[in-house]
């Protein structure tokens, strides 16, 4: 048990559907992340929230829309996805201290992921 | 930009064999280096890390040494067990645009240990 939970664990959706992925961390962290894991490709960082503000958005298509209502919850809203969006979506959290200028690495704790299949 | 290259798998070994998974990196400045492990059906877990040149990270019998001269961070274990079967990711950390730490991962290497 890593303290980061994700629901659902598996999701199959059509290209016209709208669905949401949910992540919850029970570790008291202040930063949360969405990653995309595709076969034979490096883990891709999608979004970063630090102190509930989005601080990173790696040119992700607008059909993916993140939401961070508080420091413990992170959502990824999906609409009109493409088959190539099928992947494992991983959430992570860490205790971020932006005032140190990143002088020390804070370990990221990952959830088990949501396996998404777009038909 | 930053990048991590690790040996492609899958790697299949017999129990008690010696393991090496190669990892090299490209980065500006002085990144920290990590190995993460992903067991079946689970998220990634930090296995070990090294924060400066010549540091050796170690955990659960695994070791990796931060070699700045060869920009490498190879993962080794002297005697693998069936329970080590997993996907292993090499990664480096660097500062993002807002001063937050940002991880760059390799593609992962799937390791299977047979009894």
PDB file of C-alpha atoms in Angstrom, chain A residues 19-104:
ATOM      1  CA  UNK A  19     -15.149   9.881 -18.305  1.00  0.00           C
ATOM      2  CA  UNK A  20     -12.969  10.888 -15.367  1.00  0.00           C
ATOM      3  CA  UNK A  21     -10.037   9.271 -13.601  1.00  0.00           C
ATOM      4  CA  UNK A  22      -9.644   9.869  -9.895  1.00  0.00           C
ATOM      5  CA  UNK A  23      -6.550   9.895  -7.702  1.00  0.00           C
ATOM      6  CA  UNK A  24      -6.406  10.305  -3.952  1.00  0.00           C
ATOM      7  CA  UNK A  25      -3.319  10.513  -1.752  1.00  0.00           C
ATOM      8  CA  UNK A  26      -3.340   9.852   1.986  1.00  0.00           C
ATOM      9  CA  UNK A  27       0.238  10.974   2.633  1.00  0.00           C
ATOM     10  CA  UNK A  28      -0.245  14.663   3.400  1.00  0.00           C
ATOM     11  CA  UNK A  29       1.701  15.679   0.285  1.00  0.00           C
ATOM     12  CA  UNK A  30       1.294  19.007  -1.504  1.00  0.00           C
ATOM     13  CA  UNK A  31       2.192  18.058  -5.073  1.00  0.00           C
ATOM     14  CA  UNK A  32       0.434  15.653  -7.430  1.00  0.00           C
ATOM     15  CA  UNK A  33       1.236  14.383 -10.918  1.00  0.00           C
ATOM     16  CA  UNK A  34      -0.361  12.622 -13.885  1.00  0.00           C
ATOM     17  CA  UNK A  35       1.828  10.369 -16.050  1.00  0.00           C
ATOM     18  CA  UNK A  36       1.029   8.345 -19.172  1.00  0.00           C
ATOM     19  CA  UNK A  37       2.705   4.940 -19.539  1.00  0.00           C
ATOM     20  CA  UNK A  38       2.612   3.450 -23.038  1.00  0.00           C
ATOM     21  CA  UNK A  39       4.291   0.258 -24.191  1.00  0.00           C
ATOM     22  CA  UNK A  40       7.935   0.700 -25.199  1.00  0.00           C
ATOM     23  CA  UNK A  41       7.918   4.453 -24.519  1.00  0.00           C
ATOM     24  CA  UNK A  42       9.287   6.404 -21.577  1.00  0.00           C
ATOM     25  CA  UNK A  43       6.889   7.444 -18.883  1.00  0.00           C
ATOM     26  CA  UNK A  44       5.436  10.782 -20.019  1.00  0.00           C
ATOM     27  CA  UNK A  45       4.743  13.513 -17.492  1.00  0.00           C
ATOM     28  CA  UNK A  46       1.400  15.118 -18.350  1.00  0.00           C
ATOM     29  CA  UNK A  47       0.519  17.523 -15.545  1.00  0.00           C
ATOM     30  CA  UNK A  48       1.934  18.694 -12.230  1.00  0.00           C
ATOM     31  CA  UNK A  49       0.055  20.439  -9.448  1.00  0.00           C
ATOM     32  CA  UNK A  50       1.976  22.024  -6.594  1.00  0.00           C
ATOM     33  CA  UNK A  51       0.054  23.627  -3.743  1.00  0.00           C
ATOM     34  CA  UNK A  52      -3.089  23.069  -5.844  1.00  0.00           C
ATOM     35  CA  UNK A  53      -1.808  25.190  -8.741  1.00  0.00           C
ATOM     36  CA  UNK A  54      -0.914  23.699 -12.087  1.00  0.00           C
ATOM     37  CA  UNK A  55       2.829  24.204 -12.590  1.00  0.00           C
ATOM     38  CA  UNK A  56       3.477  21.940 -15.531  1.00  0.00           C
ATOM     39  CA  UNK A  57       1.527  21.075 -18.643  1.00  0.00           C
ATOM     40  CA  UNK A  58       3.617  19.163 -21.151  1.00  0.00           C
ATOM     41  CA  UNK A  59       1.780  20.035 -24.361  1.00  0.00           C
ATOM     42  CA  UNK A  60      -0.999  17.633 -23.557  1.00  0.00           C
ATOM     43  CA  UNK A  61      -3.997  17.702 -25.955  1.00  0.00           C
ATOM     44  CA  UNK A  62      -7.046  19.540 -24.669  1.00  0.00           C
ATOM     45  CA  UNK A  63      -9.085  16.327 -24.664  1.00  0.00           C
ATOM     46  CA  UNK A  64      -7.304  15.682 -21.345  1.00  0.00           C
ATOM     47  CA  UNK A  65      -8.374  18.138 -18.638  1.00  0.00           C
ATOM     48  CA  UNK A  66      -6.939  17.937 -15.106  1.00  0.00           C
ATOM     49  CA  UNK A  67      -8.571  19.178 -11.946  1.00  0.00           C
ATOM     50  CA  UNK A  68      -7.089  19.484  -8.463  1.00  0.00           C
ATOM     51  CA  UNK A  69      -9.811  20.601  -6.025  1.00  0.00           C
ATOM     52  CA  UNK A  70      -7.556  20.157  -2.973  1.00  0.00           C
ATOM     53  CA  UNK A  71      -4.144  18.785  -2.112  1.00  0.00           C
ATOM     54  CA  UNK A  72      -5.437  15.234  -1.610  1.00  0.00           C
ATOM     55  CA  UNK A  73      -7.414  14.768  -4.814  1.00  0.00           C
ATOM     56  CA  UNK A  74      -6.553  14.896  -8.480  1.00  0.00           C
ATOM     57  CA  UNK A  75      -8.820  14.181 -11.440  1.00  0.00           C
ATOM     58  CA  UNK A  76      -8.210  13.676 -15.129  1.00  0.00           C
ATOM     59  CA  UNK A  77     -11.294  14.406 -17.220  1.00  0.00           C
ATOM     60  CA  UNK A  78     -11.389  12.662 -20.590  1.00  0.00           C
ATOM     61  CA  UNK A  79     -13.490  13.491 -23.650  1.00  0.00           C
ATOM     62  CA  UNK A  80     -13.411  12.569 -27.327  1.00  0.00           C
ATOM     63  CA  UNK A  81     -10.291  10.447 -26.901  1.00  0.00           C
ATOM     64  CA  UNK A  82      -8.474   8.618 -29.671  1.00  0.00           C
ATOM     65  CA  UNK A  83      -7.408   4.942 -29.756  1.00  0.00           C
ATOM     66  CA  UNK A  84      -3.768   6.039 -29.400  1.00  0.00           C
ATOM     67  CA  UNK A  85      -4.672   7.435 -25.977  1.00  0.00           C
ATOM     68  CA  UNK A  86      -5.018   3.866 -24.707  1.00  0.00           C
ATOM     69  CA  UNK A  87      -2.375   3.472 -21.979  1.00  0.00           C
ATOM     70  CA  UNK A  88      -1.793   3.116 -18.258  1.00  0.00           C
ATOM     71  CA  UNK A  89      -2.349   6.438 -16.502  1.00  0.00           C
ATOM     72  CA  UNK A  90      -0.384   6.825 -13.306  1.00  0.00           C
ATOM     73  CA  UNK A  91      -0.889   9.324 -10.529  1.00  0.00           C
ATOM     74  CA  UNK A  92       1.883  10.283  -8.107  1.00  0.00           C
ATOM     75  CA  UNK A  93       2.352  12.607  -5.167  1.00  0.00           C
ATOM     76  CA  UNK A  94       5.277  14.168  -3.326  1.00  0.00           C
ATOM     77  CA  UNK A  95       6.048  16.730  -0.670  1.00  0.00           C
ATOM     78  CA  UNK A  96       7.241  19.643  -2.747  1.00  0.00           C
ATOM     79  CA  UNK A  97       9.102  22.647  -1.371  1.00  0.00           C
ATOM     80  CA  UNK A  98       9.328  25.275  -4.119  1.00  0.00           C
ATOM     81  CA  UNK A  99      11.105  27.678  -1.775  1.00  0.00           C
ATOM     82  CA  UNK A 100      14.251  25.553  -1.683  1.00  0.00           C
ATOM     83  CA  UNK A 101      14.644  25.945  -5.427  1.00  0.00           C
ATOM     84  CA  UNK A 102      14.543  22.205  -5.854  1.00  0.00           C
ATOM     85  CA  UNK A 103      17.743  21.685  -3.889  1.00  0.00           C
ATOM     86  CA  UNK A 104      16.627  18.330  -2.556  1.00  0.00           C
TER      87      UNK A 104
END
